[in-house]
Amino acid sequence: GSAGGGSDSTLIGLQRDAHKILSWSFNLFEYAQSISSNAIDTDPTDRNENFSDSWNFYSKLQEALQELIVTMFEQLNLIDCSASNEQSNMDRKSITSERTLRRFLAIICKRYNNKNPYHNVYHCVDVSHATFLMINMLKDSNANLSQLECFALMVAAVAHDVDHPGVNNSYF
């Protein structure tokens, strides 16, 4: 699906490699590194040391990581990628529209602190991917997870560490 977001190169790459997210061997960090390399349009010698803190870098990286999550929801048939409006998903077997999911992801991903060394947007996508794979394993084992239960699991995975301060209990 491409309605409502994602750069053309990100979408082409995901469409080509969508099957890779169905495997435990999918390496999110290598994927993010390749996206990061493509997001940097300037000569590396022209960058300052804090380039990775720049808005453009994180904007493109978060867009690519959000595309992974959208692909997971799509693979689980939780979103209607062909919906031109919110009402049309009522006629289908999806939970929500792609547009609504993208708005949700944009808000959630912005609330993950990229300066947090662990509980950041990478962790969000990593946990979402593990949850996605576990849901697929359960479906393959004929566990009777409803579509709503799958949707709830995925939303919980995406949002589980939003606004995490990056400290443990001894700091509270």
PDB file of C-alpha atoms in Angstrom:
ATOM      1  CA  GLY A   1       0.000   0.000   0.000  1.00  0.00           C
ATOM      2  CA  SER A   2       1.140   3.476  -0.706  1.00  0.00           C
ATOM      3  CA  ALA A   3      -1.864   5.686  -0.086  1.00  0.00           C
ATOM      4  CA  GLY A   4      -0.943   8.543   2.126  1.00  0.00           C
ATOM      5  CA  GLY A   5       2.758   8.237   2.755  1.00  0.00           C
ATOM      6  CA  GLY A   6       6.198   6.921   2.128  1.00  0.00           C
ATOM      7  CA  SER A   7       8.793   8.045  -0.345  1.00  0.00           C
ATOM      8  CA  ASP A   8       8.833   6.306  -3.714  1.00  0.00           C
ATOM      9  CA  SER A   9      12.246   4.710  -3.140  1.00  0.00           C
ATOM     10  CA  THR A  10      11.217   3.448   0.295  1.00  0.00           C
ATOM     11  CA  LEU A  11       8.022   1.947  -1.107  1.00  0.00           C
ATOM     12  CA  ILE A  12       9.811   0.314  -4.030  1.00  0.00           C
ATOM     13  CA  GLY A  13      12.372  -1.204  -1.667  1.00  0.00           C
ATOM     14  CA  LEU A  14       9.684  -2.504   0.672  1.00  0.00           C
ATOM     15  CA  GLN A  15       7.569  -3.898  -2.143  1.00  0.00           C
ATOM     16  CA  ARG A  16      10.627  -5.710  -3.468  1.00  0.00           C
ATOM     17  CA  ASP A  17      11.700  -6.979  -0.036  1.00  0.00           C
ATOM     18  CA  ALA A  18       8.334  -7.340   1.772  1.00  0.00           C
ATOM     19  CA  HIS A  19       8.804 -11.097   2.110  1.00  0.00           C
ATOM     20  CA  LYS A  20      11.937 -10.520   4.209  1.00  0.00           C
ATOM     21  CA  ILE A  21       9.947  -9.211   7.171  1.00  0.00           C
ATOM     22  CA  LEU A  22       8.289 -12.631   7.398  1.00  0.00           C
ATOM     23  CA  SER A  23      11.537 -14.076   8.753  1.00  0.00           C
ATOM     24  CA  TRP A  24      13.176 -13.985  12.174  1.00  0.00           C
ATOM     25  CA  SER A  25      16.441 -13.373  10.321  1.00  0.00           C
ATOM     26  CA  PHE A  26      15.245  -9.947   9.086  1.00  0.00           C
ATOM     27  CA  ASN A  27      17.783  -7.492  10.484  1.00  0.00           C
ATOM     28  CA  LEU A  28      16.058  -4.228  11.318  1.00  0.00           C
ATOM     29  CA  PHE A  29      19.323  -2.471  12.103  1.00  0.00           C
ATOM     30  CA  GLU A  30      20.905  -3.381   8.755  1.00  0.00           C
ATOM     31  CA  TYR A  31      17.724  -2.230   7.030  1.00  0.00           C
ATOM     32  CA  ALA A  32      17.772   1.051   8.957  1.00  0.00           C
ATOM     33  CA  GLN A  33      21.445   1.507   8.101  1.00  0.00           C
ATOM     34  CA  SER A  34      20.736   1.065   4.397  1.00  0.00           C
ATOM     35  CA  ILE A  35      17.847   3.545   4.612  1.00  0.00           C
ATOM     36  CA  SER A  36      20.058   5.958   6.541  1.00  0.00           C
ATOM     37  CA  SER A  37      22.731   5.744   3.870  1.00  0.00           C
ATOM     38  CA  ASN A  38      20.145   6.525   1.194  1.00  0.00           C
ATOM     39  CA  ALA A  39      18.698   9.390   3.267  1.00  0.00           C
ATOM     40  CA  ILE A  40      21.998  11.214   3.277  1.00  0.00           C
ATOM     41  CA  ASP A  41      22.123  13.179   0.057  1.00  0.00           C
ATOM     42  CA  THR A  42      25.253  15.146   0.833  1.00  0.00           C
ATOM     43  CA  ASP A  43      28.910  14.301   0.479  1.00  0.00           C
ATOM     44  CA  PRO A  44      30.020  12.651   3.763  1.00  0.00           C
ATOM     45  CA  THR A  45      32.981  15.021   3.974  1.00  0.00           C
ATOM     46  CA  ASP A  46      30.549  17.970   4.053  1.00  0.00           C
ATOM     47  CA  ARG A  47      28.639  16.672   7.082  1.00  0.00           C
ATOM     48  CA  ASN A  48      29.297  17.835  10.590  1.00  0.00           C
ATOM     49  CA  GLU A  49      29.600  15.323  13.434  1.00  0.00           C
ATOM     50  CA  ASN A  50      26.008  15.846  14.527  1.00  0.00           C
ATOM     51  CA  PHE A  51      24.445  15.128  11.156  1.00  0.00           C
ATOM     52  CA  SER A  52      22.628  12.101  12.581  1.00  0.00           C
ATOM     53  CA  ASP A  53      20.797  14.502  14.914  1.00  0.00           C
ATOM     54  CA  SER A  54      19.450  16.501  11.996  1.00  0.00           C
ATOM     55  CA  TRP A  55      15.742  16.594  11.272  1.00  0.00           C
ATOM     56  CA  ASN A  56      16.158  15.387   7.677  1.00  0.00           C
ATOM     57  CA  PHE A  57      18.018  12.243   8.744  1.00  0.00           C
ATOM     58  CA  TYR A  58      15.467  11.247  11.390  1.00  0.00           C
ATOM     59  CA  SER A  59      12.526  12.259   9.252  1.00  0.00           C
ATOM     60  CA  LYS A  60      13.547   9.931   6.428  1.00  0.00           C
ATOM     61  CA  LEU A  61      14.546   7.146   8.789  1.00  0.00           C
ATOM     62  CA  GLN A  62      11.281   7.339  10.736  1.00  0.00           C
ATOM     63  CA  GLU A  63       9.329   7.370   7.475  1.00  0.00           C
ATOM     64  CA  ALA A  64      11.073   4.168   6.393  1.00  0.00           C
ATOM     65  CA  LEU A  65      10.537   2.496   9.761  1.00  0.00           C
ATOM     66  CA  GLN A  66       6.876   3.496   9.710  1.00  0.00           C
ATOM     67  CA  GLU A  67       6.606   1.859   6.279  1.00  0.00           C
ATOM     68  CA  LEU A  68       7.801  -1.397   7.838  1.00  0.00           C
ATOM     69  CA  ILE A  69       5.027  -1.213  10.429  1.00  0.00           C
ATOM     70  CA  VAL A  70       2.413  -0.397   7.781  1.00  0.00           C
ATOM     71  CA  THR A  71       3.634  -3.427   5.809  1.00  0.00           C
ATOM     72  CA  MET A  72       3.230  -5.631   8.892  1.00  0.00           C
ATOM     73  CA  PHE A  73      -0.343  -4.432   9.467  1.00  0.00           C
ATOM     74  CA  GLU A  74      -1.039  -4.967   5.769  1.00  0.00           C
ATOM     75  CA  GLN A  75       0.417  -8.497   5.798  1.00  0.00           C
ATOM     76  CA  LEU A  76      -1.878  -9.330   8.731  1.00  0.00           C
ATOM     77  CA  ASN A  77      -4.882  -7.927   6.811  1.00  0.00           C
ATOM     78  CA  LEU A  78      -5.541  -5.423   9.583  1.00  0.00           C
ATOM     79  CA  ILE A  79      -5.726  -2.383   7.324  1.00  0.00           C
ATOM     80  CA  ASP A  80      -7.485  -1.611   4.105  1.00  0.00           C
ATOM     81  CA  CYS A  81      -4.842  -0.248   1.765  1.00  0.00           C
ATOM     82  CA  SER A  82      -7.270   0.387  -1.056  1.00  0.00           C
ATOM     83  CA  ALA A  83      -9.665   2.500   0.987  1.00  0.00           C
ATOM     84  CA  SER A  84     -10.154   5.947  -0.439  1.00  0.00           C
ATOM     85  CA  ASN A  85     -12.140   6.959   2.620  1.00  0.00           C
ATOM     86  CA  GLU A  86     -12.776   5.800   6.159  1.00  0.00           C
ATOM     87  CA  GLN A  87     -16.189   4.293   5.385  1.00  0.00           C
ATOM     88  CA  SER A  88     -14.985   1.830   2.757  1.00  0.00           C
ATOM     89  CA  ASN A  89     -13.092  -0.249   5.324  1.00  0.00           C
ATOM     90  CA  MET A  90     -16.431  -1.093   6.928  1.00  0.00           C
ATOM     91  CA  ASP A  91     -17.283  -3.101   3.811  1.00  0.00           C
ATOM     92  CA  ARG A  92     -14.043  -5.054   4.052  1.00  0.00           C
ATOM     93  CA  LYS A  93     -12.600  -7.346   6.711  1.00  0.00           C
ATOM     94  CA  SER A  94     -10.000  -4.836   7.941  1.00  0.00           C
ATOM     95  CA  ILE A  95      -9.952  -3.044  11.275  1.00  0.00           C
ATOM     96  CA  THR A  96      -9.029   0.415  10.019  1.00  0.00           C
ATOM     97  CA  SER A  97      -7.822   2.308   6.990  1.00  0.00           C
ATOM     98  CA  GLU A  98      -4.219   2.755   5.973  1.00  0.00           C
ATOM     99  CA  ARG A  99      -4.681   6.505   6.301  1.00  0.00           C
ATOM    100  CA  THR A 100      -5.755   6.216   9.943  1.00  0.00           C
ATOM    101  CA  LEU A 101      -2.856   3.877  10.737  1.00  0.00           C
ATOM    102  CA  ARG A 102      -0.380   6.284   9.138  1.00  0.00           C
ATOM    103  CA  ARG A 103      -1.699   9.201  11.194  1.00  0.00           C
ATOM    104  CA  PHE A 104      -1.415   7.094  14.359  1.00  0.00           C
ATOM    105  CA  LEU A 105       2.142   5.999  13.509  1.00  0.00           C
ATOM    106  CA  ALA A 106       3.261   9.547  12.745  1.00  0.00           C
ATOM    107  CA  ILE A 107       2.103  10.694  16.183  1.00  0.00           C
ATOM    108  CA  ILE A 108       3.498   7.675  18.049  1.00  0.00           C
ATOM    109  CA  CYS A 109       6.890   7.639  16.318  1.00  0.00           C
ATOM    110  CA  LYS A 110       7.426  11.336  17.023  1.00  0.00           C
ATOM    111  CA  ARG A 111       6.909  10.613  20.719  1.00  0.00           C
ATOM    112  CA  TYR A 112       9.748   8.095  20.851  1.00  0.00           C
ATOM    113  CA  ASN A 113      12.911   9.885  21.987  1.00  0.00           C
ATOM    114  CA  ASN A 114      15.704   9.189  19.492  1.00  0.00           C
ATOM    115  CA  LYS A 115      18.261  10.353  22.052  1.00  0.00           C
ATOM    116  CA  ASN A 116      17.182   7.481  24.291  1.00  0.00           C
ATOM    117  CA  PRO A 117      19.807   4.800  23.580  1.00  0.00           C
ATOM    118  CA  TYR A 118      17.376   1.873  23.816  1.00  0.00           C
ATOM    119  CA  HIS A 119      13.691   2.823  24.106  1.00  0.00           C
ATOM    120  CA  ASN A 120      13.571   4.654  20.772  1.00  0.00           C
ATOM    121  CA  VAL A 121      11.831   4.165  17.434  1.00  0.00           C
ATOM    122  CA  TYR A 122      14.188   1.279  16.512  1.00  0.00           C
ATOM    123  CA  HIS A 123      13.026  -0.565  19.618  1.00  0.00           C
ATOM    124  CA  CYS A 124       9.415   0.207  18.688  1.00  0.00           C
ATOM    125  CA  VAL A 125       9.848  -1.370  15.253  1.00  0.00           C
ATOM    126  CA  ASP A 126      11.926  -4.261  16.620  1.00  0.00           C
ATOM    127  CA  VAL A 127       9.236  -5.194  19.167  1.00  0.00           C
ATOM    128  CA  SER A 128       6.523  -4.684  16.536  1.00  0.00           C
ATOM    129  CA  HIS A 129       8.376  -7.035  14.188  1.00  0.00           C
ATOM    130  CA  ALA A 130       8.765  -9.717  16.873  1.00  0.00           C
ATOM    131  CA  THR A 131       5.055  -9.382  17.699  1.00  0.00           C
ATOM    132  CA  PHE A 132       4.177  -9.602  14.006  1.00  0.00           C
ATOM    133  CA  LEU A 133       6.187 -12.821  13.667  1.00  0.00           C
ATOM    134  CA  MET A 134       4.639 -14.336  16.796  1.00  0.00           C
ATOM    135  CA  ILE A 135       1.143 -13.542  15.503  1.00  0.00           C
ATOM    136  CA  ASN A 136       2.028 -15.279  12.236  1.00  0.00           C
ATOM    137  CA  MET A 137       3.332 -18.299  14.162  1.00  0.00           C
ATOM    138  CA  LEU A 138       0.124 -18.448  16.199  1.00  0.00           C
ATOM    139  CA  LYS A 139      -1.994 -18.188  13.060  1.00  0.00           C
ATOM    140  CA  ASP A 140       0.045 -21.015  11.507  1.00  0.00           C
ATOM    141  CA  SER A 141      -0.586 -23.154  14.598  1.00  0.00           C
ATOM    142  CA  ASN A 142      -4.348 -22.634  14.228  1.00  0.00           C
ATOM    143  CA  ALA A 143      -4.593 -20.612  17.422  1.00  0.00           C
ATOM    144  CA  ASN A 144      -7.856 -18.761  17.135  1.00  0.00           C
ATOM    145  CA  LEU A 145      -6.687 -15.184  17.464  1.00  0.00           C
ATOM    146  CA  SER A 146      -9.332 -12.808  16.246  1.00  0.00           C
ATOM    147  CA  GLN A 147      -8.480  -9.978  13.925  1.00  0.00           C
ATOM    148  CA  LEU A 148      -9.211  -7.540  16.755  1.00  0.00           C
ATOM    149  CA  GLU A 149      -6.807  -9.403  19.066  1.00  0.00           C
ATOM    150  CA  CYS A 150      -4.080  -9.258  16.398  1.00  0.00           C
ATOM    151  CA  PHE A 151      -4.731  -5.550  15.923  1.00  0.00           C
ATOM    152  CA  ALA A 152      -4.574  -4.936  19.687  1.00  0.00           C
ATOM    153  CA  LEU A 153      -1.286  -6.842  19.955  1.00  0.00           C
ATOM    154  CA  MET A 154       0.259  -4.826  17.123  1.00  0.00           C
ATOM    155  CA  VAL A 155      -0.920  -1.466  18.501  1.00  0.00           C
ATOM    156  CA  ALA A 156       0.411  -2.431  21.943  1.00  0.00           C
ATOM    157  CA  ALA A 157       3.778  -3.369  20.422  1.00  0.00           C
ATOM    158  CA  VAL A 158       4.008  -0.070  18.539  1.00  0.00           C
ATOM    159  CA  ALA A 159       3.120   2.119  21.520  1.00  0.00           C
ATOM    160  CA  HIS A 160       4.558   0.127  24.438  1.00  0.00           C
ATOM    161  CA  ASP A 161       7.472   2.468  25.265  1.00  0.00           C
ATOM    162  CA  VAL A 162       6.194   5.854  24.073  1.00  0.00           C
ATOM    163  CA  ASP A 163       7.719   8.660  26.167  1.00  0.00           C
ATOM    164  CA  HIS A 164      10.010   6.222  28.023  1.00  0.00           C
ATOM    165  CA  PRO A 165      12.450   8.426  29.959  1.00  0.00           C
ATOM    166  CA  GLY A 166      15.373   6.073  29.395  1.00  0.00           C
ATOM    167  CA  VAL A 167      16.018   5.392  33.066  1.00  0.00           C
ATOM    168  CA  ASN A 168      15.375   2.388  35.281  1.00  0.00           C
ATOM    169  CA  ASN A 169      13.320   2.193  38.483  1.00  0.00           C
ATOM    170  CA  SER A 170      16.159   3.336  40.751  1.00  0.00           C
ATOM    171  CA  TYR A 171      15.852   6.835  39.189  1.00  0.00           C
ATOM    172  CA  PHE A 172      12.190   7.275  40.165  1.00  0.00           C
TER     173      PHE A 172
END
